[in-house]
CSV table of C-alpha atoms in Angstrom, one decimal:
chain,number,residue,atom,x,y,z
A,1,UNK,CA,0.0,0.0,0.0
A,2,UNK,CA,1.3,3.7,-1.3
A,3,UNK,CA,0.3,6.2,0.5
A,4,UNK,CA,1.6,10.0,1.0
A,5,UNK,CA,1.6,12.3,3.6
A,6,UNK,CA,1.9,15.6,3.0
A,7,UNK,CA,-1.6,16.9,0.9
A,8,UNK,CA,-0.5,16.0,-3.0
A,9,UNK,CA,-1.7,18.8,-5.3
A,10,UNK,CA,-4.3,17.2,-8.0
A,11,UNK,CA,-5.2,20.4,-10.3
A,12,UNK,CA,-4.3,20.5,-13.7
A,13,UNK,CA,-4.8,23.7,-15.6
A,14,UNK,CA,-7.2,23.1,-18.8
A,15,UNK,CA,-8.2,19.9,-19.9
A,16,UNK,CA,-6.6,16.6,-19.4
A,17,UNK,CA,-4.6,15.1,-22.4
A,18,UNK,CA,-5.9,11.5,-23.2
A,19,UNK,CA,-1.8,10.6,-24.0
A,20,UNK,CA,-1.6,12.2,-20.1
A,21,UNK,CA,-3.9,9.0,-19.4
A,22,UNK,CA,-1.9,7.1,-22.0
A,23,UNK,CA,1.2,7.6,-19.7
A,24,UNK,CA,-0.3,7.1,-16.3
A,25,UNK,CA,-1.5,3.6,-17.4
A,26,UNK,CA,1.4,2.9,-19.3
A,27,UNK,CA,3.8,3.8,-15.6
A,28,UNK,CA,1.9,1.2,-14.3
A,29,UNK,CA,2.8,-2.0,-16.3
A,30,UNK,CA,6.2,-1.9,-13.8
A,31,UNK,CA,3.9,-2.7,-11.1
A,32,UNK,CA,3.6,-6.8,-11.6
A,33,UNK,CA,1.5,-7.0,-8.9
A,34,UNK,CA,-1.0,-5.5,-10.1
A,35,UNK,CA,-4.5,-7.0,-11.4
A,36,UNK,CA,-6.7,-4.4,-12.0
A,37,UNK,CA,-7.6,-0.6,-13.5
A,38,UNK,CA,-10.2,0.9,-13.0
A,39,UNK,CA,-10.4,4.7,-13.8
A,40,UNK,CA,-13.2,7.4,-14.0
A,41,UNK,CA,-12.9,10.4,-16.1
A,42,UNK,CA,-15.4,13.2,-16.2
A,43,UNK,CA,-16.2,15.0,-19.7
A,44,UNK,CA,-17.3,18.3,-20.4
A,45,UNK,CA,-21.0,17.8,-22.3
A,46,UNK,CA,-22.0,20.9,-24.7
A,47,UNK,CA,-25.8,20.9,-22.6
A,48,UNK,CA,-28.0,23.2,-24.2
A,49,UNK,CA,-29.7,25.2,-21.0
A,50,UNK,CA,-32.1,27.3,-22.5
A,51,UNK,CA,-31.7,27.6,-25.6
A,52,UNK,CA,-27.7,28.1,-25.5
A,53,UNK,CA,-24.7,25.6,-25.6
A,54,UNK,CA,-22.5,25.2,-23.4
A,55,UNK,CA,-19.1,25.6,-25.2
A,56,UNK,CA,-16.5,25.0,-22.0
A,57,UNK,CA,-16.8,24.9,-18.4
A,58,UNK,CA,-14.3,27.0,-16.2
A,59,UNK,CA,-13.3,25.8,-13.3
A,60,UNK,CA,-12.2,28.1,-10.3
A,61,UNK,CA,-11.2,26.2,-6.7
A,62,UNK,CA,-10.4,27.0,-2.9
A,63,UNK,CA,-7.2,25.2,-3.6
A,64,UNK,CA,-6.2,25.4,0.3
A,65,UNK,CA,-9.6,23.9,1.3
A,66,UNK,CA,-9.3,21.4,-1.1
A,67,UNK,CA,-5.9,19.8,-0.8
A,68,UNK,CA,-6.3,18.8,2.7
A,69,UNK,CA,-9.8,17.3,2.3
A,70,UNK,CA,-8.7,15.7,-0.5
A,71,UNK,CA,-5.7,14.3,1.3
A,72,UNK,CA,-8.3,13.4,4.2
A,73,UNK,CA,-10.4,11.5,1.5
A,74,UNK,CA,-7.3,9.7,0.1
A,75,UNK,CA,-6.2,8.4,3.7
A,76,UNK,CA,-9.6,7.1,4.5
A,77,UNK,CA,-9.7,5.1,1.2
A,78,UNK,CA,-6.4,3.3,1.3
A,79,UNK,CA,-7.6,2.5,4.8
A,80,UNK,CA,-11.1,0.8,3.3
A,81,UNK,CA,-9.8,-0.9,-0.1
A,82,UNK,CA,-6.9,-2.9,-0.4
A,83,UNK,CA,-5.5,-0.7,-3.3
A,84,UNK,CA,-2.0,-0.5,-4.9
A,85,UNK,CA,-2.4,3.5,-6.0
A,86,UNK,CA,-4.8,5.6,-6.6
A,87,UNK,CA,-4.1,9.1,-9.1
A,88,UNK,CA,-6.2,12.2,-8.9
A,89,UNK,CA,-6.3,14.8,-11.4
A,90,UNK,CA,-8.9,17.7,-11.7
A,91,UNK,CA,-8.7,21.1,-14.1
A,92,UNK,CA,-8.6,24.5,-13.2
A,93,UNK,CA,-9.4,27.2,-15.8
A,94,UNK,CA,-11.2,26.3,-19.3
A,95,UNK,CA,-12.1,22.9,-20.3
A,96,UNK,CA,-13.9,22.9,-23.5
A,97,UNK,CA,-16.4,20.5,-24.4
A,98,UNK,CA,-15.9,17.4,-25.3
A,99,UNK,CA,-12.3,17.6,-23.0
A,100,UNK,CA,-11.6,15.8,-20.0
A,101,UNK,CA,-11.9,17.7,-16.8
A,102,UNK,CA,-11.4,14.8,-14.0
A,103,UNK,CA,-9.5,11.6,-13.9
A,104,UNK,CA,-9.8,9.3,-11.3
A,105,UNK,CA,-7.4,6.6,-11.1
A,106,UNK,CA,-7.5,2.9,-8.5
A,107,UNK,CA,-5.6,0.0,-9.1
A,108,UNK,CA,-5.8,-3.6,-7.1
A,109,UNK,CA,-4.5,-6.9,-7.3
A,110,UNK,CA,-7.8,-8.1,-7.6
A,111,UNK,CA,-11.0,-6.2,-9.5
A,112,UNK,CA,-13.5,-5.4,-6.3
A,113,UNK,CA,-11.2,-3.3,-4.9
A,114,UNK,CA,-9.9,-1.0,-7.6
A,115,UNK,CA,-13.5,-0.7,-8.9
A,116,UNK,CA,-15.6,0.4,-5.2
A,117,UNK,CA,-12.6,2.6,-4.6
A,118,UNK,CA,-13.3,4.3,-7.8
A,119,UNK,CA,-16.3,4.8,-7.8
A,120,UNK,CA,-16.5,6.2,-4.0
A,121,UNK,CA,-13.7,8.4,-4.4
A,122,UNK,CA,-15.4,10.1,-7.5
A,123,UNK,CA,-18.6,10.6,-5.4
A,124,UNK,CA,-16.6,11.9,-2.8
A,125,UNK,CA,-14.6,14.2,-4.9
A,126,UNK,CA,-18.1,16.0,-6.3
A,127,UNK,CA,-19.5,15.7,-2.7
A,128,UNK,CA,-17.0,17.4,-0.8
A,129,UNK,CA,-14.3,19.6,-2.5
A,130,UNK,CA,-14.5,22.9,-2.9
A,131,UNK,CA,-14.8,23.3,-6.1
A,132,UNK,CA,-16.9,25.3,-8.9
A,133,UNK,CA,-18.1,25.0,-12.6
A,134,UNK,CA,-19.2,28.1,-14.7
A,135,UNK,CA,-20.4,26.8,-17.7
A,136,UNK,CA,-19.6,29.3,-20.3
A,137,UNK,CA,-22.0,29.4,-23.7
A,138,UNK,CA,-21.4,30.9,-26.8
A,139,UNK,CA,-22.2,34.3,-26.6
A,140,UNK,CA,-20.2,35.4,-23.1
A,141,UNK,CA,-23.2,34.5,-21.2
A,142,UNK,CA,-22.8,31.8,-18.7
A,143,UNK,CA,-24.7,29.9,-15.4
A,144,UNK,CA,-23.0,28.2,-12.5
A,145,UNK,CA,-22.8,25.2,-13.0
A,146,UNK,CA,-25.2,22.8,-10.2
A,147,UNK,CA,-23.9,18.7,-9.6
A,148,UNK,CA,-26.9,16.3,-9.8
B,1,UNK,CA,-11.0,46.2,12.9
B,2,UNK,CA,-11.5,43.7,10.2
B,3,UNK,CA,-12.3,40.2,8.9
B,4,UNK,CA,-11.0,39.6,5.2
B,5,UNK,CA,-13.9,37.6,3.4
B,6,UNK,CA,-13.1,35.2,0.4
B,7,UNK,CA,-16.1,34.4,-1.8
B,8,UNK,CA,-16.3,31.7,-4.5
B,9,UNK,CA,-18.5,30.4,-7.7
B,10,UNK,CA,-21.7,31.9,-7.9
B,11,UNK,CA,-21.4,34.5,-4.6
B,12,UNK,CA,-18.5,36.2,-6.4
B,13,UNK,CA,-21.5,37.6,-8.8
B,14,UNK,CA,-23.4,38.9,-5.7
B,15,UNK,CA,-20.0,39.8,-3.5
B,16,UNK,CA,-18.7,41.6,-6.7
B,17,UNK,CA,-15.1,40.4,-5.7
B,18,UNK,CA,-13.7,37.5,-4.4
B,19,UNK,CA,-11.7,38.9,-1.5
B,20,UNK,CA,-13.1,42.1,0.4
B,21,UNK,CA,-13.2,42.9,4.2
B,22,UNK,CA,-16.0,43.7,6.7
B,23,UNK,CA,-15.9,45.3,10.5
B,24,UNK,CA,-15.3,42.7,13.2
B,25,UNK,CA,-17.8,41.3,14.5
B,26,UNK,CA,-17.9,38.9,17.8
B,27,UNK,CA,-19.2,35.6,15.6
B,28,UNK,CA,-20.3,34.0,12.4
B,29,UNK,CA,-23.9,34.5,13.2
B,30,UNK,CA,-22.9,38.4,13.3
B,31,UNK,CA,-21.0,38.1,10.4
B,32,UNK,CA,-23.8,36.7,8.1
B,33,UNK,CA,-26.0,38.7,9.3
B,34,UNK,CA,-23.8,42.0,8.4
B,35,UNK,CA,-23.1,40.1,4.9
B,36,UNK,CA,-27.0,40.1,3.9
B,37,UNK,CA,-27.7,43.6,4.9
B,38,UNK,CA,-24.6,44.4,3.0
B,39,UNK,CA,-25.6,41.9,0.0
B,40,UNK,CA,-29.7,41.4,-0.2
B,41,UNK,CA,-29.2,39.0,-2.7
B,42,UNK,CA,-27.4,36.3,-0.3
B,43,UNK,CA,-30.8,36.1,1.5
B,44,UNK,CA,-31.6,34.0,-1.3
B,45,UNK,CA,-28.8,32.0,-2.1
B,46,UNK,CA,-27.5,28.6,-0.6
B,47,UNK,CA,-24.1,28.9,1.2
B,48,UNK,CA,-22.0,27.8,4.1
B,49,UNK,CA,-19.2,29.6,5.9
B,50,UNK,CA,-15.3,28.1,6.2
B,51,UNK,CA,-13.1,29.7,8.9
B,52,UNK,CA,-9.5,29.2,8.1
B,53,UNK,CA,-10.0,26.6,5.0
B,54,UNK,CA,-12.4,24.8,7.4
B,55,UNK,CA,-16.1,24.4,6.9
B,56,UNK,CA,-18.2,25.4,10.1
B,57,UNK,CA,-21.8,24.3,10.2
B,58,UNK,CA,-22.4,25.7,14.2
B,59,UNK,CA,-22.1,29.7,15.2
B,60,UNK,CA,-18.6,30.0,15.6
B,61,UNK,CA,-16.3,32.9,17.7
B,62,UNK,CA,-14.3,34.8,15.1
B,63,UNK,CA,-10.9,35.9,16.0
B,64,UNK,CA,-8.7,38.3,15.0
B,65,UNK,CA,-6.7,37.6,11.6
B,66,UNK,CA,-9.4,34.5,11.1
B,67,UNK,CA,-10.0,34.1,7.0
B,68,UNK,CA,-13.7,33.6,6.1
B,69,UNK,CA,-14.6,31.9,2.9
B,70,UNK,CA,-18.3,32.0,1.8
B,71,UNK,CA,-18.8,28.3,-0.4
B,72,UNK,CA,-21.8,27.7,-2.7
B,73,UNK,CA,-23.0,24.0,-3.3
B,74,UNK,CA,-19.6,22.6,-4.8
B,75,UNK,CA,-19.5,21.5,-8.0
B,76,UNK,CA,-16.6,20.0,-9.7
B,77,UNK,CA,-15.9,16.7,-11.5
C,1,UNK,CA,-28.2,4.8,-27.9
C,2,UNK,CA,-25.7,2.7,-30.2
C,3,UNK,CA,-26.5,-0.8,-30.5
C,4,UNK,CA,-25.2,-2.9,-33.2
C,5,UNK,CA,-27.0,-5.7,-34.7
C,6,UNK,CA,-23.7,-8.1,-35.7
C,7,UNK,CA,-22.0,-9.7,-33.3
C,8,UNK,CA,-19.0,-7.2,-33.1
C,9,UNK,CA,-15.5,-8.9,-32.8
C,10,UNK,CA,-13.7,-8.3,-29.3
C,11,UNK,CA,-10.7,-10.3,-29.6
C,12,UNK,CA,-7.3,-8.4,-30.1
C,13,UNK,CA,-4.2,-10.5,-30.6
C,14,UNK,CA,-1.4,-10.0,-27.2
C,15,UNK,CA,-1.4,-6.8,-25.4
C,16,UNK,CA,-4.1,-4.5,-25.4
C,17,UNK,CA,-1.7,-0.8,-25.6
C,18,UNK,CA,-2.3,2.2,-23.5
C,19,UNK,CA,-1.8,4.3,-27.0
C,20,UNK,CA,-5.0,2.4,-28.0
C,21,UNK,CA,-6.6,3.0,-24.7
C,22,UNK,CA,-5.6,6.7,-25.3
C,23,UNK,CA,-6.8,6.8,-29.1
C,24,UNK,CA,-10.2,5.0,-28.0
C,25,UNK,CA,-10.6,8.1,-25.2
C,26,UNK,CA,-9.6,10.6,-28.0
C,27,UNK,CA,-12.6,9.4,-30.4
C,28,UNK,CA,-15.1,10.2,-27.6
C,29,UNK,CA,-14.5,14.1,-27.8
C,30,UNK,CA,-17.0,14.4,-30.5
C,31,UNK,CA,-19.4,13.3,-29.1
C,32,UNK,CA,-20.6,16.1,-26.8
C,33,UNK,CA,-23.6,14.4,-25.2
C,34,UNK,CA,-20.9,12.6,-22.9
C,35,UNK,CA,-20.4,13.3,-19.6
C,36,UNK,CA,-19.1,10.5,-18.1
C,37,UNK,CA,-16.8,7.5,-19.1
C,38,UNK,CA,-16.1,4.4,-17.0
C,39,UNK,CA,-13.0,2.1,-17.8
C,40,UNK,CA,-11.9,-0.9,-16.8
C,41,UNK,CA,-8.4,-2.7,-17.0
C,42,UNK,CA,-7.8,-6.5,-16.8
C,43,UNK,CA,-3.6,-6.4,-15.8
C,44,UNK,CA,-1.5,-9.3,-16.3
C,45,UNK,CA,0.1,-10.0,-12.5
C,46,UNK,CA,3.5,-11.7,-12.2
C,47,UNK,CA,2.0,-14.1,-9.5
C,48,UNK,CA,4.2,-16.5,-7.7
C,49,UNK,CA,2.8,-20.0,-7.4
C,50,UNK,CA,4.5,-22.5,-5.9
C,51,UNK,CA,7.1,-20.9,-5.9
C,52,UNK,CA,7.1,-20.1,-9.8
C,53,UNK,CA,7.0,-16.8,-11.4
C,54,UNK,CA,4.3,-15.8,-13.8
C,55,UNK,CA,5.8,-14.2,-16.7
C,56,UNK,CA,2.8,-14.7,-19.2
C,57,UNK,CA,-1.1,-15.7,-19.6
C,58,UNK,CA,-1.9,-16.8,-23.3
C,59,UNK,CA,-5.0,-16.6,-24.0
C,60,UNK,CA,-7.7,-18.5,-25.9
C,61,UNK,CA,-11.2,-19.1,-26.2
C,62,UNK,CA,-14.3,-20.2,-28.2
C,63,UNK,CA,-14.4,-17.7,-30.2
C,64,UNK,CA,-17.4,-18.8,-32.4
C,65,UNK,CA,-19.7,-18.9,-28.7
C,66,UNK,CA,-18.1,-15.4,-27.5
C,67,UNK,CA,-19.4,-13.3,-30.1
C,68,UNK,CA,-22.8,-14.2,-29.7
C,69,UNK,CA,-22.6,-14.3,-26.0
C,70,UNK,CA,-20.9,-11.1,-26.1
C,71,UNK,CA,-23.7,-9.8,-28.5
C,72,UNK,CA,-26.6,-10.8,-26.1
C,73,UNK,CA,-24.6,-9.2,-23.0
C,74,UNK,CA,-24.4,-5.9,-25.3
C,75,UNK,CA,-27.9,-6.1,-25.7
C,76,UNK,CA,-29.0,-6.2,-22.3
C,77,UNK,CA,-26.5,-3.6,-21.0
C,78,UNK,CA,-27.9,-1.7,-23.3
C,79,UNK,CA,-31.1,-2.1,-22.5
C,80,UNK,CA,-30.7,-1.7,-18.7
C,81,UNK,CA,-28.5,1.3,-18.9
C,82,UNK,CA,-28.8,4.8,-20.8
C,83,UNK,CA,-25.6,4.5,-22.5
C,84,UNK,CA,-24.4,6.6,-25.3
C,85,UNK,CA,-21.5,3.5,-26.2
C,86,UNK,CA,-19.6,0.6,-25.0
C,87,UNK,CA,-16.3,-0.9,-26.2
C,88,UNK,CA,-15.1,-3.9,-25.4
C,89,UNK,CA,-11.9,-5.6,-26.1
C,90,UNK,CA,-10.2,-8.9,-25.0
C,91,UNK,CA,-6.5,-10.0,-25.3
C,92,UNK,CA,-5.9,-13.4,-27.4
C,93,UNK,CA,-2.7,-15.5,-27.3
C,94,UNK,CA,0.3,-14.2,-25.1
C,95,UNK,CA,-0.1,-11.3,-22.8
C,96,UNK,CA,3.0,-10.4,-20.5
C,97,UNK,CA,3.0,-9.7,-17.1
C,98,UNK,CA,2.2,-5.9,-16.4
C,99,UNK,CA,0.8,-5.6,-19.6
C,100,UNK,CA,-3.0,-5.2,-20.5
C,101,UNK,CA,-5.6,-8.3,-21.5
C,102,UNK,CA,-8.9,-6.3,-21.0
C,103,UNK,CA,-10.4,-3.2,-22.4
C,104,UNK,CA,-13.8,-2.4,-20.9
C,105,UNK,CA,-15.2,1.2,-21.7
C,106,UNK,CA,-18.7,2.6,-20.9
C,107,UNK,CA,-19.8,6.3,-21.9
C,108,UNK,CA,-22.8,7.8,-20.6
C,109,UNK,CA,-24.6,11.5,-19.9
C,110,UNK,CA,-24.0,11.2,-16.3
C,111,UNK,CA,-21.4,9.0,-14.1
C,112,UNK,CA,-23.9,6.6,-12.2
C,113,UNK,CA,-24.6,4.8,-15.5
C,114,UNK,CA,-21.3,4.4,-16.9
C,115,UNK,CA,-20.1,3.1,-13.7
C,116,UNK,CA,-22.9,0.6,-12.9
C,117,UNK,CA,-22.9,-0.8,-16.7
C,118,UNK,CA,-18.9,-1.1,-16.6
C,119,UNK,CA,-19.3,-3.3,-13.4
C,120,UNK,CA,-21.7,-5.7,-15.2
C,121,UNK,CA,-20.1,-5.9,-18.1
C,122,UNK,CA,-16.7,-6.9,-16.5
C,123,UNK,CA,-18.4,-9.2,-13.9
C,124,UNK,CA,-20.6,-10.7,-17.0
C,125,UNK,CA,-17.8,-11.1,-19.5
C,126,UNK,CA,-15.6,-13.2,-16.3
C,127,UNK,CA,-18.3,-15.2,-16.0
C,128,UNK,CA,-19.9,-15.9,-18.9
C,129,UNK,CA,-17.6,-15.5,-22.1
C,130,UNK,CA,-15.4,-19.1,-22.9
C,131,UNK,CA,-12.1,-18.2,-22.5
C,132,UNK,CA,-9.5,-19.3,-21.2
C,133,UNK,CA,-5.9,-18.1,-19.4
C,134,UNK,CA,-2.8,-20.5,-19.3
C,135,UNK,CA,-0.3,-19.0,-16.7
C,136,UNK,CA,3.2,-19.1,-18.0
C,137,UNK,CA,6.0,-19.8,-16.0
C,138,UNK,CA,9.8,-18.5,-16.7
C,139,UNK,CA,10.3,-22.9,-16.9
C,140,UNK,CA,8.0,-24.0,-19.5
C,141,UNK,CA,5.8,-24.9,-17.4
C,142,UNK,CA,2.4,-23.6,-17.2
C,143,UNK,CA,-0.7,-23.6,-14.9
C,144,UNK,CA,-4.6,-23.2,-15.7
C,145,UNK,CA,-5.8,-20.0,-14.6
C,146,UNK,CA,-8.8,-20.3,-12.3
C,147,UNK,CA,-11.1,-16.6,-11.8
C,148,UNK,CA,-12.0,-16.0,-8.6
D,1,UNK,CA,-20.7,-42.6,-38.0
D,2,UNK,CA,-19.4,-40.3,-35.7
D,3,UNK,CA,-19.2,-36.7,-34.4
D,4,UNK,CA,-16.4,-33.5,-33.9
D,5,UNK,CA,-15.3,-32.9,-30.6
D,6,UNK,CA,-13.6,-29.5,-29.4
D,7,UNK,CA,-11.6,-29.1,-26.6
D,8,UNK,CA,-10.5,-26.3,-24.5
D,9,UNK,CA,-8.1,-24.8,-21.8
D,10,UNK,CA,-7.4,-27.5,-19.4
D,11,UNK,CA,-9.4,-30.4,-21.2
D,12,UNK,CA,-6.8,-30.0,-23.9
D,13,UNK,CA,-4.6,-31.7,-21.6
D,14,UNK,CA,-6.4,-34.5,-21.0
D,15,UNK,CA,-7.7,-35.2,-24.5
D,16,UNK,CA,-3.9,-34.4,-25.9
D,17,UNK,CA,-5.8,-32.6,-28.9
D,18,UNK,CA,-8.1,-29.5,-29.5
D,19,UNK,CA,-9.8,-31.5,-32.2
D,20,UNK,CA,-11.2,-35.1,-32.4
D,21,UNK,CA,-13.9,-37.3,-32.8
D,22,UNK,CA,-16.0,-40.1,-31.4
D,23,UNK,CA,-18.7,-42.7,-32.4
D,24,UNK,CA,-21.9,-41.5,-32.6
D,25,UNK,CA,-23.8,-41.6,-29.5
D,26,UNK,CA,-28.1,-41.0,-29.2
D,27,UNK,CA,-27.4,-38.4,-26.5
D,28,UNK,CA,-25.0,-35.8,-24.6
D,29,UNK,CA,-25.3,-38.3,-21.6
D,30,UNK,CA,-23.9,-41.4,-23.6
D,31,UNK,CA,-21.7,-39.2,-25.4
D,32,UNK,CA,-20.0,-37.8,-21.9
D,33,UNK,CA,-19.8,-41.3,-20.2
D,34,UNK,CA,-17.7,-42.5,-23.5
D,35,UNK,CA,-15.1,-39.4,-23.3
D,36,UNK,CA,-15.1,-40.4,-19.4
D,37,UNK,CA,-14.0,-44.3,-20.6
D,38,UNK,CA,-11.6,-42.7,-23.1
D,39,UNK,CA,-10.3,-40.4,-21.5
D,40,UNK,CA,-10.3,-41.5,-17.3
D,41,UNK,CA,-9.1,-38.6,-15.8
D,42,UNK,CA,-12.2,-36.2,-17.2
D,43,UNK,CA,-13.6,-38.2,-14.5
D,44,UNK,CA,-12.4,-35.5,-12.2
D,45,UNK,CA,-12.2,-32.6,-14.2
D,46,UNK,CA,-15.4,-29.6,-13.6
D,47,UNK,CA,-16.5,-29.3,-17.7
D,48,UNK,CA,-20.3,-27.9,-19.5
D,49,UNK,CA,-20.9,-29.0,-22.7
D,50,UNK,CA,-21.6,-27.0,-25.8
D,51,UNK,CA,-23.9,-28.5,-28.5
D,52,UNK,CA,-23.2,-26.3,-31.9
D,53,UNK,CA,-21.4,-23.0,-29.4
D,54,UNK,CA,-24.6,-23.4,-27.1
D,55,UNK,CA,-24.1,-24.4,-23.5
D,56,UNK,CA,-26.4,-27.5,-22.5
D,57,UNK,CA,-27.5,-27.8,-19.1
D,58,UNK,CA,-29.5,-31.1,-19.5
D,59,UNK,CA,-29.4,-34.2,-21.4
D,60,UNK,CA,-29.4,-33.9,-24.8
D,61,UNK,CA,-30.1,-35.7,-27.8
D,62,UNK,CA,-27.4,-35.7,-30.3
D,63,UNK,CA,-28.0,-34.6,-34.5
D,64,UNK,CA,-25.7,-35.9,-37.5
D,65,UNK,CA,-23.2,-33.3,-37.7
D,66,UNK,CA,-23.6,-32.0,-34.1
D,67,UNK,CA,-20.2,-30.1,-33.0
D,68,UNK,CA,-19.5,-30.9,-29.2
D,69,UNK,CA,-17.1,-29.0,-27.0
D,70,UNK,CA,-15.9,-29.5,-23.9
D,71,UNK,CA,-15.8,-26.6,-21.4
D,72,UNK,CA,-13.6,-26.1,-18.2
D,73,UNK,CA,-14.7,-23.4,-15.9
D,74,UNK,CA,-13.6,-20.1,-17.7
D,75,UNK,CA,-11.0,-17.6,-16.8
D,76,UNK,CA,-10.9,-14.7,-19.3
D,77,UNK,CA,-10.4,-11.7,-18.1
């Protein structure tokens, strides 16, 4: 189990690069002991929200708030699942459409594992950081953004 | 005397800037209430208070040099 | 909602790379309806049994029952699950250790559905599809995989 | 007359070929205690039987030109 102790940072400014998530899987093949991926990644959809599309979310953050909550979060997961590592990334600033804006990243020896951890730490990520979308449509107008 | 107020997402349109300072007040009670007579339109928005980069949720005792943040419902991901 | 009517193939011959992974991610940023995508990874581990080292699985299966089995578990994902598409890919012959043997991605509007169709399809295609893993060790000799 | 067998994974071993075939048999039943005389040690293997790529669960009665295969428990993945 790899775990850190001082708060990691996990912000990314813009989108996330799909050769990014190339590279972080490919890191892992070094890690034999590994049996499992499973990874989460959160896109930016062009919604149309009365009669405009969205064309790119901007993200804004209490970065200071969120690090150690996030750091919190990570602790009490390697303490439930039985993981290997886990990899956070989420943007700051504009994320167009269609870009990746969060990537969420477990692995296990074994499938259960990598898979629950996933999925709770993504729920937990929208639950409890800090964090804001301003979805941004064509014409300058834009509306806050509200999680479901 | 003052408190220097951080406000994020959607209370930036109300707050007009993200970092601003009010008069000391004894406690966070005091302090929202000096916030909606200073901003009406908080009244009707949905926020909670963070002292120091943590979130509070009971009337808290402000002291000096304390950093409030004013939080929206969160949403990234 | 995609849905083919042919039984699509799934089989890729050895290791499943993360460019492809990254090229398959890449395609999705046209479509703008997505907000979500779930992935799973099947790893090769270099398990120790008996005191041998797994270097390898090869991989076959019944590859003339898969497809339509494959084709009905589509279906019904499908069907349970608003999803806007599903790819599915499956290693054949000889994988090495730390590289990847399964490719399972799910794309949806929102994350609950992505996730919860990725689990099935992973658990499903374990279960259900006939193939087979032969665990190689760095002698020659071999052992029968068995999934847990 | 007689009718194709497949074999896979760990069956393989015991059959010594992927591809073979046996005397025609009236049912899956008949056909399973035959590969059990030719072959002893499927006596203790864990195998389903596939009658043209479909599973069967229950005795079955065998067709000219019937393909049977013999299934270990399956580890994809």
């Amino acid at each position: 189990m790899m775990t850190d102790k001082k708060p990691k940072n996990i912000f990314t400014q813009g989108a996330i690069a799909a050769t990014f998530i190339a590279d972080s899987i490919q890191k892992h093949s070094s890690n034999k002991s590994i049996g499992a991926h499973s990874i989460f990644l959160g896109q930016v959809r062009a919604d149309v929200l009365n009669d405009k599309l969205v064309t790119a979310i901007e993200y804004t953050a209490f970065t200071e708030m969120v690090l150690p909550i996030m750091h919190t979060i990570r602790e009490a997961i390697f303490a439930k699942y039985n993981l290997t590592c886990m990899h956070i990334y989420h943007s700051l600033g504009k994320v167009n459409s269609g870009e990746i804006c969060l990537f969420v990243f477990t692995s296990s020896a074994h499938r259960a594992m990598a898979i629950d951890a996933c999925e709770e730490v993504v729920e937990r990520i929208k639950k409890e950081l800090p964090i804001w979308g301003k979805e941004l449509f064509e014409n300058e107008a834009y509306q806050w953004k509200e999680n479901k | 005397m003052s408190i220097q107020i951080l406000s994020f997402g959607s209370i930036t349109d109300i707050t007009g800037s993200s970092y601003f300072t009010m008069p000391m007040v004894a406690d966070t009670s005091l302090l929202i209430a000096a916030l909606k007579e200073k901003f009406p339109a908080l009244a009707d928005k949905k926020f909670i208070l963070a002292v120091n980069a943590v979130t509070v949720t009971e009337n808290t005792i402000l002291k000096t040099g304390n950093i409030i943040a004013l939080l929206p419902p969160f949403s990234g991901g």
